[in-house]
Amino acid sequence: MQEMIKRAKELLADGTVVRVLGWKRCDLPYNPEPAFFGTEEELDALVYDGFCGANLSKYMIEAGKKEGRTLVFLKPCDTYSFNQLVKEHRIDREKAYIIGVGCRGKLDIEAIKGLGIKGIETVEEDGDTLKIGTIYGDKTCAYGDAVMERCKVCKGTEHMVYDELIGADAELAVKPEDRFAKVKELEAMSPEERFAFWQGELSKCIRCNACRNVCPACSCNKCVFDSDRFDTAQKANADTFEEQMFHLIRAFHVAGRCTDCGECSRVCPQGIPLHLLNRKLIKDINGFYGTYQAGEDAEALAPLTAFKMDDVEPSIVGERG
């Protein structure tokens, strides 16, 4: 972290950048938030630890509208989202100075609580161990036991785009699992069982729009769901819209563009596994059109935007789960 602060101050001082986008401490020590830093003094508040899970790429949309260049710290998975936004002309690559930072997997406070550790006050990283201060005394757990679900299916530690790297040789705390394992479990269910699963999950939705607001692929200036004409700007009186429409429509809107960054699930206050909707569409796109990773580069056309004469027609080849 100190190397990051030192380098950011240097780039501010020599005029290479006019602001820095990183993370700072929030009200809880295990909940750092995205933040802009405009001076060298402010950079002393910059943090980077296991809880800095926020994907900073989307914040570059607004940063790019400002004068001058913005330094942004991006984890490997964040660079996919950055590339995708460049591809969609939502970000100007020349307005960003990217420092790729290493990541061994980001921590999930809920995963720590799931281990039976309650009353958490502090969490300190000590190699492969987490030292946890609680109101009931000190506890420990393995770092790998507390990583986010998305980090268990990590796309890799390589940055897809950067200007320089700091700590990029970090090794993952857990060996990546099958990315589509849970999707396959859902596909194996009967239609009735799947419907019941998603109805149960999506009925928890309070329409706070956190998932939409944090999603790099949701970058419209005004969302269709904010229109008062269709009475979709807020939580419906009945649950059926949230259960059967809102999240499904959003998933289809980002199909072929979602990088599977998992931000939607990370910020959901109700713990809904929204990433599984997107991951299902990713799996089907891979099956129909060949393996494709959104954001792997800033130029390749996505399967749903590149017509080929031998493209399959899903309605003809049959249903896929």
Coordinates of C-alpha atoms in Angstrom, one line a residue:
M1 CA 0.0 0.0 0.0
Q2 CA 2.8 2.4 0.8
E3 CA 4.3 1.9 -2.6
M4 CA 0.9 2.7 -4.2
I5 CA 0.7 6.0 -2.1
K6 CA 4.3 6.9 -3.0
R7 CA 3.8 6.4 -6.7
A8 CA 0.4 8.2 -6.8
K9 CA 2.0 11.2 -5.1
E10 CA 4.8 11.2 -7.7
L11 CA 2.3 11.2 -10.5
L12 CA 0.3 14.0 -9.0
A13 CA 3.4 16.1 -8.3
D14 CA 4.8 15.9 -11.8
G15 CA 1.4 16.6 -13.4
T16 CA 1.0 13.2 -15.1
V17 CA -2.4 13.0 -13.4
V18 CA -4.6 15.6 -11.7
R19 CA -6.6 13.2 -9.4
V20 CA -6.4 9.6 -8.1
L21 CA -9.1 7.0 -7.8
G22 CA -8.7 4.4 -5.1
W23 CA -10.2 3.3 -1.8
K24 CA -10.4 4.9 1.6
R25 CA -11.6 3.7 5.1
C26 CA -15.3 4.0 5.7
D27 CA -17.3 3.8 8.9
L28 CA -16.3 0.2 9.4
P29 CA -12.7 -1.0 9.1
Y30 CA -13.7 -3.9 6.8
N31 CA -15.8 -1.7 4.5
P32 CA -13.5 0.6 2.5
E33 CA -15.2 2.7 -0.2
P34 CA -14.2 4.1 -3.6
A35 CA -12.8 7.6 -3.3
F36 CA -11.1 10.4 -5.3
F37 CA -7.9 12.0 -4.0
G38 CA -6.9 15.5 -5.3
T39 CA -3.8 16.3 -3.3
E40 CA -0.8 14.5 -2.0
E41 CA -2.0 15.1 1.6
E42 CA -5.3 13.4 0.9
L43 CA -3.5 10.4 -0.5
D44 CA -2.3 9.5 3.0
A45 CA -5.9 8.2 3.5
L46 CA -5.6 5.7 0.6
V47 CA -5.9 2.1 1.6
Y48 CA -5.6 -1.2 -0.2
D49 CA -6.3 -4.4 1.6
G50 CA -8.3 -7.6 1.3
F51 CA -11.6 -5.8 1.7
C52 CA -11.1 -3.4 -1.3
G53 CA -13.4 -5.4 -3.5
A54 CA -15.1 -2.5 -5.2
N55 CA -14.5 -2.4 -9.0
L56 CA -13.3 1.1 -9.8
S57 CA -13.7 1.0 -13.5
K58 CA -17.3 2.4 -13.6
Y59 CA -16.2 5.5 -11.7
M60 CA -14.0 6.3 -14.6
I61 CA -17.0 7.2 -16.7
E62 CA -17.5 10.4 -14.6
A63 CA -13.8 10.9 -14.0
G64 CA -13.3 10.9 -17.8
K65 CA -15.6 13.9 -18.1
K66 CA -13.4 16.0 -16.0
E67 CA -10.3 18.0 -17.1
G68 CA -7.0 16.1 -17.0
R69 CA -6.0 12.5 -16.5
T70 CA -7.1 10.3 -13.7
L71 CA -4.9 7.7 -12.0
V72 CA -7.0 4.6 -11.2
F73 CA -5.9 1.5 -9.4
L74 CA -7.4 -1.6 -11.0
K75 CA -7.3 -5.2 -9.8
P76 CA -7.0 -7.9 -12.6
C77 CA -10.7 -8.6 -12.7
D78 CA -11.4 -4.8 -12.9
T79 CA -9.5 -4.4 -16.1
Y80 CA -12.0 -6.5 -18.0
S81 CA -14.7 -4.0 -17.1
F82 CA -12.5 -1.1 -18.0
N83 CA -11.8 -2.6 -21.4
Q84 CA -15.5 -3.3 -22.0
L85 CA -16.3 0.4 -21.2
V86 CA -13.6 1.5 -23.6
K87 CA -15.1 -0.7 -26.3
E88 CA -18.5 0.9 -25.7
H89 CA -17.0 4.4 -25.9
R90 CA -18.0 5.1 -22.3
I91 CA -14.4 5.7 -21.2
D92 CA -11.6 7.5 -23.0
R93 CA -8.4 5.4 -22.5
E94 CA -6.3 8.5 -22.9
K95 CA -7.9 10.1 -19.9
A96 CA -6.8 7.2 -17.6
Y97 CA -3.5 6.3 -16.1
I98 CA -3.9 2.7 -14.9
I99 CA -1.8 1.1 -12.2
G100 CA -2.6 -2.5 -12.0
V101 CA -2.4 -3.9 -8.4
G102 CA -2.1 -7.4 -7.3
C103 CA -4.9 -9.4 -5.8
R104 CA -5.0 -12.8 -4.0
G105 CA -8.8 -12.7 -3.7
K106 CA -11.0 -10.2 -1.8
L107 CA -12.5 -10.9 1.5
D108 CA -16.2 -11.2 2.4
I109 CA -17.2 -10.2 5.9
E110 CA -20.3 -12.3 5.6
A111 CA -18.1 -15.3 4.9
I112 CA -16.2 -14.7 8.2
K113 CA -19.5 -14.4 10.1
G114 CA -20.6 -17.6 8.4
L115 CA -17.7 -19.3 10.2
G116 CA -19.4 -18.5 13.5
I117 CA -17.3 -15.5 14.3
K118 CA -19.6 -12.8 15.7
G119 CA -19.2 -9.3 17.1
I120 CA -16.4 -8.4 14.7
E121 CA -14.5 -5.1 15.4
T122 CA -11.3 -5.5 13.5
V123 CA -9.7 -7.7 10.9
E124 CA -6.0 -7.9 10.2
E125 CA -4.2 -9.8 7.5
D126 CA -1.2 -11.9 8.6
G127 CA -0.1 -13.9 5.5
D128 CA -2.5 -16.7 5.0
T129 CA -4.3 -16.0 8.4
L130 CA -6.8 -13.4 9.4
K131 CA -6.6 -12.1 12.9
I132 CA -10.1 -11.0 14.0
G133 CA -10.8 -8.8 17.0
T134 CA -14.3 -9.3 18.4
I135 CA -16.2 -8.3 21.4
Y136 CA -15.8 -11.8 22.6
G137 CA -12.1 -12.0 22.2
D138 CA -9.5 -12.6 19.5
K139 CA -10.2 -15.1 16.7
T140 CA -8.4 -16.4 13.6
C141 CA -9.4 -18.0 10.4
A142 CA -7.6 -18.9 7.1
Y143 CA -7.6 -16.1 4.5
G144 CA -8.8 -18.6 1.9
D145 CA -11.9 -19.4 4.0
A146 CA -13.1 -15.8 3.8
V147 CA -12.8 -14.9 0.1
M148 CA -15.7 -13.8 -2.0
E149 CA -17.6 -16.3 -4.2
R150 CA -16.4 -14.5 -7.3
C151 CA -12.8 -14.9 -6.2
K152 CA -13.2 -18.7 -5.9
V153 CA -13.8 -18.7 -9.7
C154 CA -11.2 -16.1 -10.5
K155 CA -10.4 -15.4 -14.2
G156 CA -6.7 -15.0 -13.4
T157 CA -4.2 -12.6 -12.0
E158 CA -3.2 -11.1 -15.3
H159 CA -4.2 -7.5 -16.0
M160 CA -5.8 -7.0 -19.4
V161 CA -4.8 -3.3 -19.6
Y162 CA -2.4 -1.1 -17.5
D163 CA 0.3 1.6 -17.7
E164 CA 2.3 0.1 -14.9
L165 CA 2.0 -2.6 -12.3
I166 CA 2.5 -2.7 -8.5
G167 CA 2.5 -6.1 -6.6
A168 CA 1.1 -7.9 -9.6
D169 CA 2.9 -11.1 -8.6
A170 CA 0.4 -11.9 -5.9
E171 CA -0.7 -15.5 -5.7
L172 CA -4.4 -16.5 -5.3
A173 CA -5.3 -17.6 -1.9
V174 CA -7.6 -20.3 -3.3
K175 CA -7.4 -22.5 -6.4
P176 CA -10.1 -21.4 -8.8
E177 CA -13.2 -23.7 -9.0
D178 CA -15.5 -24.4 -11.9
R179 CA -17.0 -21.1 -12.8
F180 CA -20.3 -22.6 -13.9
A181 CA -20.8 -25.2 -11.2
K182 CA -23.7 -23.5 -9.6
V183 CA -25.3 -22.7 -12.9
K184 CA -25.2 -26.4 -13.8
E185 CA -26.9 -27.2 -10.5
L186 CA -29.7 -24.8 -11.4
E187 CA -30.0 -26.2 -14.9
A188 CA -30.3 -29.7 -13.5
M189 CA -33.5 -28.6 -11.6
S190 CA -36.9 -29.0 -13.0
P191 CA -38.5 -25.8 -14.4
E192 CA -40.8 -25.7 -11.3
E193 CA -37.8 -26.0 -8.9
R194 CA -35.8 -23.3 -10.7
F195 CA -38.8 -21.0 -10.7
A196 CA -39.2 -21.6 -7.0
F197 CA -35.5 -20.9 -6.4
W198 CA -35.5 -17.6 -8.2
Q199 CA -38.9 -16.5 -6.8
G200 CA -37.5 -17.1 -3.3
E201 CA -34.3 -15.2 -4.0
L202 CA -35.8 -12.3 -6.0
S203 CA -38.7 -11.8 -3.7
K204 CA -36.1 -10.4 -1.2
C205 CA -35.5 -7.5 -3.6
I206 CA -36.2 -4.0 -2.2
R207 CA -35.4 -2.2 -5.4
C208 CA -32.6 -0.2 -3.9
N209 CA -30.9 -0.3 -7.4
A210 CA -27.5 -0.9 -5.8
C211 CA -26.9 -3.7 -8.3
R212 CA -27.7 -1.5 -11.3
N213 CA -25.8 1.5 -10.0
V214 CA -22.6 -0.4 -9.3
C215 CA -22.7 -2.5 -12.5
P216 CA -20.1 -1.4 -15.1
A217 CA -22.3 -2.7 -17.9
C218 CA -25.3 -0.6 -16.7
S219 CA -23.9 2.7 -18.0
C220 CA -26.9 4.4 -19.6
N221 CA -27.4 8.1 -18.8
K222 CA -31.0 7.3 -17.9
C223 CA -32.2 3.8 -17.2
V224 CA -35.4 2.7 -18.8
F225 CA -36.6 1.7 -15.3
D226 CA -36.4 5.3 -14.1
S227 CA -39.2 6.3 -16.4
D228 CA -42.4 7.4 -14.6
R229 CA -44.4 6.5 -17.7
F230 CA -44.3 2.8 -16.9
D231 CA -44.4 3.0 -13.1
T232 CA -41.1 1.1 -12.9
A233 CA -39.0 3.7 -11.1
Q234 CA -39.6 2.3 -7.6
K235 CA -40.5 -0.9 -5.8
A236 CA -43.7 -2.4 -7.2
N237 CA -46.6 -2.8 -4.8
A238 CA -46.8 -6.5 -5.8
D239 CA -43.7 -8.6 -5.8
T240 CA -44.2 -10.2 -9.2
F241 CA -42.3 -7.4 -11.2
E242 CA -39.2 -7.8 -9.1
E243 CA -39.4 -11.6 -9.1
Q244 CA -40.1 -12.1 -12.8
M245 CA -39.1 -9.0 -14.7
F246 CA -36.7 -6.4 -13.3
H247 CA -33.6 -8.5 -12.8
L248 CA -34.3 -10.7 -15.8
I249 CA -34.6 -7.7 -18.0
R250 CA -31.4 -6.2 -16.6
A251 CA -29.5 -9.5 -17.1
F252 CA -30.6 -9.5 -20.8
H253 CA -29.5 -5.8 -21.2
V254 CA -26.0 -6.7 -20.2
A255 CA -25.8 -10.1 -22.0
G256 CA -22.6 -10.5 -23.9
R257 CA -21.2 -7.4 -22.1
C258 CA -21.1 -8.6 -18.5
T259 CA -17.5 -9.5 -17.5
D260 CA -18.8 -11.5 -14.5
C261 CA -17.1 -9.0 -12.0
G262 CA -19.7 -10.0 -9.4
E263 CA -20.3 -6.4 -8.2
C264 CA -24.1 -6.9 -8.3
S265 CA -24.0 -9.6 -5.7
R266 CA -21.3 -7.9 -3.6
V267 CA -23.4 -4.8 -3.0
C268 CA -26.8 -6.5 -2.7
P269 CA -28.1 -5.8 0.9
Q270 CA -30.4 -8.8 0.6
G271 CA -27.6 -11.2 -0.4
I272 CA -29.3 -12.2 -3.7
P273 CA -26.9 -14.2 -5.9
L274 CA -27.6 -11.9 -8.9
H275 CA -24.4 -12.9 -10.6
L276 CA -25.9 -16.3 -11.4
L277 CA -28.4 -14.8 -13.8
N278 CA -25.5 -13.2 -15.7
R279 CA -23.4 -16.3 -15.5
K280 CA -26.1 -18.4 -17.0
L281 CA -26.3 -16.1 -20.0
I282 CA -22.5 -16.2 -20.3
K283 CA -22.5 -20.0 -20.2
D284 CA -25.2 -20.1 -22.9
I285 CA -23.4 -17.6 -25.1
N286 CA -20.3 -19.7 -24.8
G287 CA -22.2 -22.8 -25.8
F288 CA -24.0 -21.2 -28.8
Y289 CA -21.2 -19.0 -30.2
G290 CA -17.9 -20.2 -28.8
T291 CA -16.1 -19.3 -25.6
Y292 CA -16.0 -15.5 -25.2
Q293 CA -14.8 -13.3 -22.3
A294 CA -16.2 -9.8 -22.3
G295 CA -13.5 -7.2 -21.7
E296 CA -10.6 -9.4 -22.5
D297 CA -9.6 -6.8 -25.0
A298 CA -11.0 -3.4 -26.1
E299 CA -11.6 -4.3 -29.7
A300 CA -13.0 -7.7 -30.4
L301 CA -16.7 -7.8 -31.3
A302 CA -19.0 -9.6 -28.9
P303 CA -20.9 -12.6 -30.1
L304 CA -24.3 -10.8 -30.0
T305 CA -23.0 -7.9 -32.0
A306 CA -21.0 -9.8 -34.7
F307 CA -23.3 -11.6 -37.1
K308 CA -21.9 -14.7 -38.9
M309 CA -23.7 -16.8 -41.5
D310 CA -23.1 -20.0 -39.5
D311 CA -24.4 -18.5 -36.2
V312 CA -26.9 -20.8 -34.4
E313 CA -30.4 -19.7 -33.8
P314 CA -31.2 -20.8 -30.2
S315 CA -34.9 -21.1 -30.8
I316 CA -34.2 -23.7 -33.6
V317 CA -31.5 -25.8 -31.9
G318 CA -33.6 -26.2 -28.8
E319 CA -33.6 -25.2 -25.2
R320 CA -30.5 -25.0 -23.0
G321 CA -31.6 -25.5 -19.4

